[in-house]
Short mmCIF file of C-alpha atoms in Angstrom, two decimals:
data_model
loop_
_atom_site.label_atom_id
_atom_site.label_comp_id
_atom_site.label_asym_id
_atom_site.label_seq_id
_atom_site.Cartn_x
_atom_site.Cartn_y
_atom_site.Cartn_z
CA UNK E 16 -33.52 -66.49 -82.27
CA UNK E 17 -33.91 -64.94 -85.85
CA UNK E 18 -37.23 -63.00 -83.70
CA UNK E 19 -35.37 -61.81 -80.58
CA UNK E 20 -32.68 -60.24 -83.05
CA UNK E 21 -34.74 -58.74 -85.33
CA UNK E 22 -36.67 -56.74 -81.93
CA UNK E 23 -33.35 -55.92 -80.80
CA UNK E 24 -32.30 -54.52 -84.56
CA UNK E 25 -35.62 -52.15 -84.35
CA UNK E 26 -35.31 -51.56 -80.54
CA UNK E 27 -32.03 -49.95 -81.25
CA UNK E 28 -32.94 -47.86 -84.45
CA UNK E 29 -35.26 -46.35 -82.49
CA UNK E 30 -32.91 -45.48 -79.77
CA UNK E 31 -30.35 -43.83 -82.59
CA UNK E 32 -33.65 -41.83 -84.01
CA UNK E 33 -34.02 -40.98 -80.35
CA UNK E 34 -30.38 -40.08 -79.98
CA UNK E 35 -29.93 -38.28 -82.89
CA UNK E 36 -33.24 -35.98 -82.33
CA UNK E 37 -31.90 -35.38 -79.05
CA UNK E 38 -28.61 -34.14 -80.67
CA UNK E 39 -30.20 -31.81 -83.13
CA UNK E 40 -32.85 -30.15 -80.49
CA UNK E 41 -29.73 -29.86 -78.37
CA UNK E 42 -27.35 -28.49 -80.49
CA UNK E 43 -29.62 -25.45 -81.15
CA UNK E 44 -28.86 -24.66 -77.48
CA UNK E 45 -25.68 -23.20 -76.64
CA UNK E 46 -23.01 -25.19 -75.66
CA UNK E 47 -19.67 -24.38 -73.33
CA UNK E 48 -17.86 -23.53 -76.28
CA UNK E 49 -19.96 -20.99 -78.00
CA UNK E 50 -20.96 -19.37 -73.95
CA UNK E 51 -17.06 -19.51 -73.88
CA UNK E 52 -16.58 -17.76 -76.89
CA UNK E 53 -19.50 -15.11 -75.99
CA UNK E 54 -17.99 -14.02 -72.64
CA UNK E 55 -14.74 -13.31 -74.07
CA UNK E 56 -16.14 -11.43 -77.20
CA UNK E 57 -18.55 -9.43 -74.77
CA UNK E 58 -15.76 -9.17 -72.12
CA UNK E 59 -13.99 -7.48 -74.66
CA UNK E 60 -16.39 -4.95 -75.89
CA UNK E 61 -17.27 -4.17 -72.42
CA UNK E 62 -13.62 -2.86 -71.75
CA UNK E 63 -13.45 -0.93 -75.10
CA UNK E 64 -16.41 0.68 -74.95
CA UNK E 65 -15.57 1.67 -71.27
CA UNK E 66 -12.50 3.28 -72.25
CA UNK E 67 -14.51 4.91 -74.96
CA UNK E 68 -17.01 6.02 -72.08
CA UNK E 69 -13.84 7.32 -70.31
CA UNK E 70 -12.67 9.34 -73.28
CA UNK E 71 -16.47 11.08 -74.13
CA UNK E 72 -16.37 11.31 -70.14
CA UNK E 73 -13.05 13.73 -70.23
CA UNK E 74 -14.38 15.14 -73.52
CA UNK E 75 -17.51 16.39 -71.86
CA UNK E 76 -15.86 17.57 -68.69
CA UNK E 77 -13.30 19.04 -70.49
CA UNK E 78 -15.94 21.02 -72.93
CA UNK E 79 -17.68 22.27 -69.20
CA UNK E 80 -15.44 24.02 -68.23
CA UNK E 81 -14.88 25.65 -71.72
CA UNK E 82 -18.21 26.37 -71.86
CA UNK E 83 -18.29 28.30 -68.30
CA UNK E 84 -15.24 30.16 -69.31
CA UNK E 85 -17.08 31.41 -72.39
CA UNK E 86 -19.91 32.19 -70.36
CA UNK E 87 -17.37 34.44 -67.64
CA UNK E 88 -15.47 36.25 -70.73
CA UNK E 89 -19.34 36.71 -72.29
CA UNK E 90 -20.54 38.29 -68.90
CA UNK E 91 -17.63 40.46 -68.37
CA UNK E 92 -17.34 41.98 -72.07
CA UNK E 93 -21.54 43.09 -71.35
CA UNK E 94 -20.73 43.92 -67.77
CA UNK E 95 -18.18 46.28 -68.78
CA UNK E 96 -20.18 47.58 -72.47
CA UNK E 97 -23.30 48.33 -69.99
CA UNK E 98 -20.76 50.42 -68.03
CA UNK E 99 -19.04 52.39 -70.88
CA UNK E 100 -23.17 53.11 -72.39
CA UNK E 101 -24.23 53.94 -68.68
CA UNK E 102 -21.50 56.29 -68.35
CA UNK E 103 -21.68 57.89 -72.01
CA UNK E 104 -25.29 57.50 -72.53
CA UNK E 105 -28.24 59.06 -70.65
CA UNK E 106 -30.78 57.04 -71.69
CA UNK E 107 -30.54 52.79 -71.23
CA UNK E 108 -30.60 50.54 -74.27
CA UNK E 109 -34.44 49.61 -74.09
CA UNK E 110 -35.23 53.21 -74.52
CA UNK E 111 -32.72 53.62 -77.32
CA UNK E 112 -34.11 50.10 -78.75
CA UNK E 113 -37.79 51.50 -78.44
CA UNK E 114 -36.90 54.81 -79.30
CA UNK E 115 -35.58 53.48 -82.85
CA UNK E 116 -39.18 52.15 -84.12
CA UNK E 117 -40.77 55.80 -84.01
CA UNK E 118 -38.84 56.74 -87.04
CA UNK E 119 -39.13 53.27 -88.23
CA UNK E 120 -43.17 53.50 -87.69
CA UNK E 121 -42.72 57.48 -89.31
CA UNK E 122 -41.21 55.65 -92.52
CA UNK E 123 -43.48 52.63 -93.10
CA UNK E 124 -46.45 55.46 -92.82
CA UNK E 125 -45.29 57.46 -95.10
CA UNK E 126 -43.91 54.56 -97.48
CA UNK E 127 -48.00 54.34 -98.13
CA UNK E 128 -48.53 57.89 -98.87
CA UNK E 129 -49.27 58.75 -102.44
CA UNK E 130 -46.79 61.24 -104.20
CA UNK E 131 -49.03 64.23 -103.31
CA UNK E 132 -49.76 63.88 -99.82
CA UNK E 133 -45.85 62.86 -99.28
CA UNK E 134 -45.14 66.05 -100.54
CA UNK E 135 -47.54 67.53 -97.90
CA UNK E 136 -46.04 65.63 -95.60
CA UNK E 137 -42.26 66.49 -96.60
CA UNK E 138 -41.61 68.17 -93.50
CA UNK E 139 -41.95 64.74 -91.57
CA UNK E 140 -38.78 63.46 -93.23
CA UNK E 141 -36.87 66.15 -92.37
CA UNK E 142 -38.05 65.03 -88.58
CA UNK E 143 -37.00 61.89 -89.20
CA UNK E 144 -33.55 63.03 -90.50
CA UNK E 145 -33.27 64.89 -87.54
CA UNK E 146 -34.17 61.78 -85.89
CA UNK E 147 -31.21 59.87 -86.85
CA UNK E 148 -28.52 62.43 -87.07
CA UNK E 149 -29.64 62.64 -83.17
CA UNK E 150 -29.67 58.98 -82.07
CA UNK E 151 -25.93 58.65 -84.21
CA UNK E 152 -24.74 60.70 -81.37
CA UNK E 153 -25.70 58.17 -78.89
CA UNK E 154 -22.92 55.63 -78.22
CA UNK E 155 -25.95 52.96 -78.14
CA UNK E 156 -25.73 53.81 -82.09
CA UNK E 157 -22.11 52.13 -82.36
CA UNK E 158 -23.30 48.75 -81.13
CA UNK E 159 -23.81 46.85 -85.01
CA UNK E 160 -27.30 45.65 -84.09
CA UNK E 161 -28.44 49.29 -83.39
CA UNK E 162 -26.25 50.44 -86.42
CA UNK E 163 -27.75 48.28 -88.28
CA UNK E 164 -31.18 49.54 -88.14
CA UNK E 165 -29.89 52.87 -88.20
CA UNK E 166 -28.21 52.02 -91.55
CA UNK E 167 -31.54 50.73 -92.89
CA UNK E 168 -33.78 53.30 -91.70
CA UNK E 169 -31.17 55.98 -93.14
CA UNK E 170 -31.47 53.98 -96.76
CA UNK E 171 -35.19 53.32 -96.58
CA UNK E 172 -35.67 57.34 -96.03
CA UNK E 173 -33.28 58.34 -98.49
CA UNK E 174 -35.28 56.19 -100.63
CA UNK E 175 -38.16 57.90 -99.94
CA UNK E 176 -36.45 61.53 -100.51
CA UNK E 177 -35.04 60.22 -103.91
CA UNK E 178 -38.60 58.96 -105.26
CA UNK E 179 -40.05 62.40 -103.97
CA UNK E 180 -37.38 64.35 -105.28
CA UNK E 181 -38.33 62.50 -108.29
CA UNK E 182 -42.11 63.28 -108.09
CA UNK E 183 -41.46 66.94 -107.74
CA UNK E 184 -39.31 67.05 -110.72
CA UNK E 185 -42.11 65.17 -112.87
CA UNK E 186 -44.49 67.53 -111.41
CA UNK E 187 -46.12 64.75 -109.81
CA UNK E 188 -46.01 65.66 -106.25
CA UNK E 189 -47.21 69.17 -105.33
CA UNK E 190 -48.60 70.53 -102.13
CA UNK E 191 -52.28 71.90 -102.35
CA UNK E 192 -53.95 74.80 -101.08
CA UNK E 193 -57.80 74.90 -100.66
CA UNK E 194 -59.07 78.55 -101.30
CA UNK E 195 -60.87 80.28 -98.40
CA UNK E 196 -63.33 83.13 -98.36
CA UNK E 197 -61.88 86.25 -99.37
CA UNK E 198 -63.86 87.75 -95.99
CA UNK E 199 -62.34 84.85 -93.71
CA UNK E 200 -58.91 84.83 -95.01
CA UNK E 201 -58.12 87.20 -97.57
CA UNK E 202 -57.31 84.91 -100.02
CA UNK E 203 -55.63 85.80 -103.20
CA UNK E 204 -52.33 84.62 -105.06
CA UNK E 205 -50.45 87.30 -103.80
CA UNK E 206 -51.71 86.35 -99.70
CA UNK E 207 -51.19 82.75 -100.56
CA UNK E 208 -47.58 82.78 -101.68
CA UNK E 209 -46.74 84.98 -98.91
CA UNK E 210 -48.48 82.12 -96.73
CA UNK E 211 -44.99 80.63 -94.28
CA UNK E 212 -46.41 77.88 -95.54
CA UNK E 213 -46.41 78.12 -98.80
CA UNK E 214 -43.66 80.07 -100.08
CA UNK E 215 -43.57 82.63 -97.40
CA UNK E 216 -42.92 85.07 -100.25
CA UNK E 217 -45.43 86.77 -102.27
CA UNK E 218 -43.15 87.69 -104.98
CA UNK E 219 -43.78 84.08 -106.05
CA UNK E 220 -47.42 84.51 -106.67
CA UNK E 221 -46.97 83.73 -110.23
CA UNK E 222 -45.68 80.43 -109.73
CA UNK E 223 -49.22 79.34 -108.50
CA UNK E 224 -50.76 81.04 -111.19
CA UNK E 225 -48.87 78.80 -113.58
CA UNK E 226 -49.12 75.91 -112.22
CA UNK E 227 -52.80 75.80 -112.27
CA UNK E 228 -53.72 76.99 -115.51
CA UNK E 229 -56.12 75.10 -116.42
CA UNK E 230 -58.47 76.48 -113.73
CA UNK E 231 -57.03 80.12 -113.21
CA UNK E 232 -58.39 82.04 -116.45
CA UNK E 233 -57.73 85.64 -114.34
CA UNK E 234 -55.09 86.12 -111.62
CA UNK E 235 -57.49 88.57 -109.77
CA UNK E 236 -59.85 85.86 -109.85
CA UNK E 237 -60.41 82.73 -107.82
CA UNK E 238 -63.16 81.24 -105.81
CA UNK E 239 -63.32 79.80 -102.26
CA UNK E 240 -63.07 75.71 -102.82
CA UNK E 241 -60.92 75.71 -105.74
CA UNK E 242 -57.58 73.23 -104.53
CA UNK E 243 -54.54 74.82 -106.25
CA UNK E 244 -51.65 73.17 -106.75
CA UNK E 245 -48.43 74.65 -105.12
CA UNK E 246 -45.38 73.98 -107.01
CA UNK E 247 -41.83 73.84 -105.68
CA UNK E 248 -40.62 76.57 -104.17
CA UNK E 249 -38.23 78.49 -106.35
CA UNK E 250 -37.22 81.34 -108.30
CA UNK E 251 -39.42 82.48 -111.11
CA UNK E 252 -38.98 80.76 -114.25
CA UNK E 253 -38.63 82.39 -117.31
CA UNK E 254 -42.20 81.48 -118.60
CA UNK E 255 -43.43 82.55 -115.03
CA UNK E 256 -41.56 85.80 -115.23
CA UNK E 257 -42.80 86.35 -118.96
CA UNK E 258 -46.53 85.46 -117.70
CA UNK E 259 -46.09 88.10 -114.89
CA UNK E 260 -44.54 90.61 -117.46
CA UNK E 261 -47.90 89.89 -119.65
CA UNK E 262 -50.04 90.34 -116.45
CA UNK E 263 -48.76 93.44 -115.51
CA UNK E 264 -48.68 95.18 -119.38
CA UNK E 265 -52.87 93.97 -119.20
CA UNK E 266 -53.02 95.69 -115.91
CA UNK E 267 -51.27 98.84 -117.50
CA UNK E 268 -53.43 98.69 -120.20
CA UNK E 269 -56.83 98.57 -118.72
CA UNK E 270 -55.58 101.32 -116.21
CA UNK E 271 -55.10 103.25 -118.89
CA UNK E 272 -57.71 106.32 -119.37
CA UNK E 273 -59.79 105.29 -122.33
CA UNK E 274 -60.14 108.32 -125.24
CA UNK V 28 -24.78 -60.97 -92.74
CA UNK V 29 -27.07 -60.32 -90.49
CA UNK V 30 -24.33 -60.27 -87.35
CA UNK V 31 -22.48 -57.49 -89.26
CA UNK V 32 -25.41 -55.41 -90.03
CA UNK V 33 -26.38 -55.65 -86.09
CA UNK V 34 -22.13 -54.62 -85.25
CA UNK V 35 -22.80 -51.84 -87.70
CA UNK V 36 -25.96 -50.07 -86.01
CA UNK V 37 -24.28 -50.69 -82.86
CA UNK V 38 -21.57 -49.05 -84.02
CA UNK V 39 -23.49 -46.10 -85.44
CA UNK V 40 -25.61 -45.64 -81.95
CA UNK V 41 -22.31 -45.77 -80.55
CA UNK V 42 -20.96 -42.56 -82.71
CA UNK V 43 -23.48 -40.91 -82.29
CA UNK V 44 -24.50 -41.24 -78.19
CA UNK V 45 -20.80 -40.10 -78.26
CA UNK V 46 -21.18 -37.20 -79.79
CA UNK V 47 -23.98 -35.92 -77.63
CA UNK V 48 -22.37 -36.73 -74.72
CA UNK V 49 -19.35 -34.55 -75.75
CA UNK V 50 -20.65 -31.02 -75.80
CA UNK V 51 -21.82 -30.22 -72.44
CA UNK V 52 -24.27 -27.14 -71.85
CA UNK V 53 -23.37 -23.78 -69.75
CA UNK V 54 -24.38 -23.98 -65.98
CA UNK V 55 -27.54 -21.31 -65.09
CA UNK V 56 -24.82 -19.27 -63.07
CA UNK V 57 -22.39 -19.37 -66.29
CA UNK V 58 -26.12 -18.20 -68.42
CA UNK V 59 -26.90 -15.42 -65.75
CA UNK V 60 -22.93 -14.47 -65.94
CA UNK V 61 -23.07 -14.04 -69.81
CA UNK V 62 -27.07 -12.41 -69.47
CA UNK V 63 -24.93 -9.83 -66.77
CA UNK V 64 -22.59 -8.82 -69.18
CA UNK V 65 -24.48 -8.45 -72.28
CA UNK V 66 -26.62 -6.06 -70.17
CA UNK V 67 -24.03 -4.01 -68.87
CA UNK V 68 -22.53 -3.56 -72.48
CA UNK V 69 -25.90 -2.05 -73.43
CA UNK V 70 -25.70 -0.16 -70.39
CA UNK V 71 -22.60 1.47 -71.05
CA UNK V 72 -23.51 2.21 -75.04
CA UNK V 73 -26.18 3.93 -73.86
CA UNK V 74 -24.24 5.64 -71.62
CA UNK V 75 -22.13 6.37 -74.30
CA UNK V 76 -24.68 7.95 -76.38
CA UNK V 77 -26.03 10.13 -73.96
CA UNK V 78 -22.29 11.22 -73.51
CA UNK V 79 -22.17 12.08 -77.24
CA UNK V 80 -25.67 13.96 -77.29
CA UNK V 81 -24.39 15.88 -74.74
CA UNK V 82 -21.06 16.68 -76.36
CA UNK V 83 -22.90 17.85 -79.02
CA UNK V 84 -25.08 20.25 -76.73
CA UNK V 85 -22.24 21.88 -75.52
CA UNK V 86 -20.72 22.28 -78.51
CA UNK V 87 -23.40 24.12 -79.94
CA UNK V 88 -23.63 26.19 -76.69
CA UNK V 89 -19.79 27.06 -76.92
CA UNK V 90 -20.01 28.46 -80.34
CA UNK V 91 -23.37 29.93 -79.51
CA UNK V 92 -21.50 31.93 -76.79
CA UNK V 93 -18.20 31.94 -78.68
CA UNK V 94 -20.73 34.04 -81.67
CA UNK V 95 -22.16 36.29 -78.85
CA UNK V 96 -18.87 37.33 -77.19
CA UNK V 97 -17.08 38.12 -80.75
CA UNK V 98 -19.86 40.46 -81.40
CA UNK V 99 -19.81 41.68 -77.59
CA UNK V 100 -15.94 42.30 -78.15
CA UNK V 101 -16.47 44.25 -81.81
CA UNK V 102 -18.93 45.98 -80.21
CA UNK V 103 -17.02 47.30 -77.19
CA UNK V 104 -14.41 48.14 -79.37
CA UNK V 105 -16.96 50.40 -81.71
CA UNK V 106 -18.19 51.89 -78.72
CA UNK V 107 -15.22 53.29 -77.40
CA UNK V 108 -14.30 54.57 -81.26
CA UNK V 109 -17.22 56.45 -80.77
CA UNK V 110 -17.11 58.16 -77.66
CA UNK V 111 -13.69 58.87 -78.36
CA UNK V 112 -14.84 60.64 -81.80
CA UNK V 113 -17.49 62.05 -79.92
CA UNK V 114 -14.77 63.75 -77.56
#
């Protein structure tokens, strides 16, 4: 008796071990309650986030069309600029685009030049002046992307001017002349000055005679291959009128008939 | 003693085959209903966010245009000035 109870004790505290091992694996399962609790939760998301989706729906329809307006007032405003420049302007904007790097091209080229060869080159500012005062005429210049670069090439050759103008008064920058033969091209102070290119006034000899002391001992005398310095063309100063004075009391002097 | 101990672990198998037996497990239609919905929630976040990145798109494109016709507009307006001083 005491036997067949004692088997029955252990045969059912093994079945409760059973059982409750079956409840724990089992209970890391979902149950009807929690799948309950999920499909509502879900359920619920799903219909806010779809009225979200709705909302970001109308949103992006609604920014469409706002973009496609922008685009039809965009086209029209360059539809009727290209009208006003083709009736105003003779040439089209690419040519007035292009036509604005010349001086641009002109500038940074002569941006590199030293002092003295800008000076030689002085004339090609005055080109590119003429450049600009030109193209401001063009309605093309009124557009603020063309003005722009108008504006700056303006500054960056007024720049150039002011460091020139600068140079000149420092003595810095002066145009040179090479001498030539007297036989080839008659070359003396007097036929330099009067040179158009030069001073295109012969009167102003003695400014070149000045300004290059140091390797003009004689007026009358100067030798093919010597580089003179030109100086700026003005009057006479006072020293340059008191040096021709001098030159011309020498002259008297040695014309004189000797006793 | 011994009869009480064996009323007791009757008793406790009792409690606890009960409480197994109460919590009853989601059918494989109710699982597939619940995998169904989770997956169109993702579905429609997604959707979402492709909504949003292209909000955003547009948005940039509108001011991007909205930039390029203020500066169309100014410019027309110093055109004409111009031609008119030209005159």
């Amino acid at each position: 008796m005491k036997k067949a109870f004692d088997i029955t004790l252990r045969l059912l505290l093994v079945a409760i071990a059973i059982s409750v091992a079956a409840t724990s694996v089992y209970s890391q399962e979902m149950n009807k309650e929690e799948w309950q609790k999920q499909i509502t939760d879900l359920t619920t998301k799903r219909n806010d986030l779809k009225n979200k989706l709705t909302a970001a729906q109308s949103e992006v329809a609604a920014l469409q069309k706002q973009d496609a307006d922008k685009a039809t007032a965009l086209k029209l405003c360059q539809d009727e600029l290209a009208q006003t420049m083709k009736a105003n302007s003779a040439a089209d904007e690419s040519a007035f685009a292009s036509s604005v790097d010349n001086p641009d091209a002109k500038l940074n080229d002569l941006s590199k030049l030293s002092n003295q060869d800008l000076y030689a080159r002085r004339a090609e500012l005055d080109s590119v002046q003429a450049w600009i005062d030109n193209a401001k005429k063009s309605p093309f210049s009124a557009v603020e992307k063309y003005a722009n670069r108008l504006k700056d090439v303006q500054g960056r050759l007024d720049a150039l001017r002011k460091s020139l103008e600068q140079s000149i008064a420092s003595g810095q920058a002066m145009q040179t002349y090479t001498v030539g033969t007297w036989a080839k091209d008659r070359d003396c102070l007097w036929n330099i000055a009067k040179k158009p290119k030069i001073y295109d006034n012969a009167f102003l000899w003695p400014k070149i005679w000045q300004g290059n002391r140091d390797q003009i001992k004689n007026a009358d005398v100067i030798h093919p291959g010597q580089k003179l310095k030109i100086p700026p063309k003005a009057e006479l100063t006072k020293q340059e009128k008191s040096a021709l004075r001098s030159y011309w009391d020498k002259k008297q002097v040695a014309a004189a008939p000797t006793k | 003693m011994k009869k009480s101990i064996g009323l007791m672990v009757v008793g406790a198998a009792f409690v606890a085959m009960s409480a197994t037996g109460c919590k009853s497990a989601p059918s494989a239609e109710e699982l597939k209903q619940l995998d169904d919905l989770k997956a169109e929630v993702s579905s429609i976040e997604k959707e979402i966010n492709a909504r949003q990145t292209e909000k955003a798109a547009l948005q940039r494109a509108i001011a991007e245009k909205d930039s390029r016709l203020q500066q169309c507009l100014k410019d027309k307006e110093a055109v004409q000035q111009h031609i008119k001083g030209m005159m």
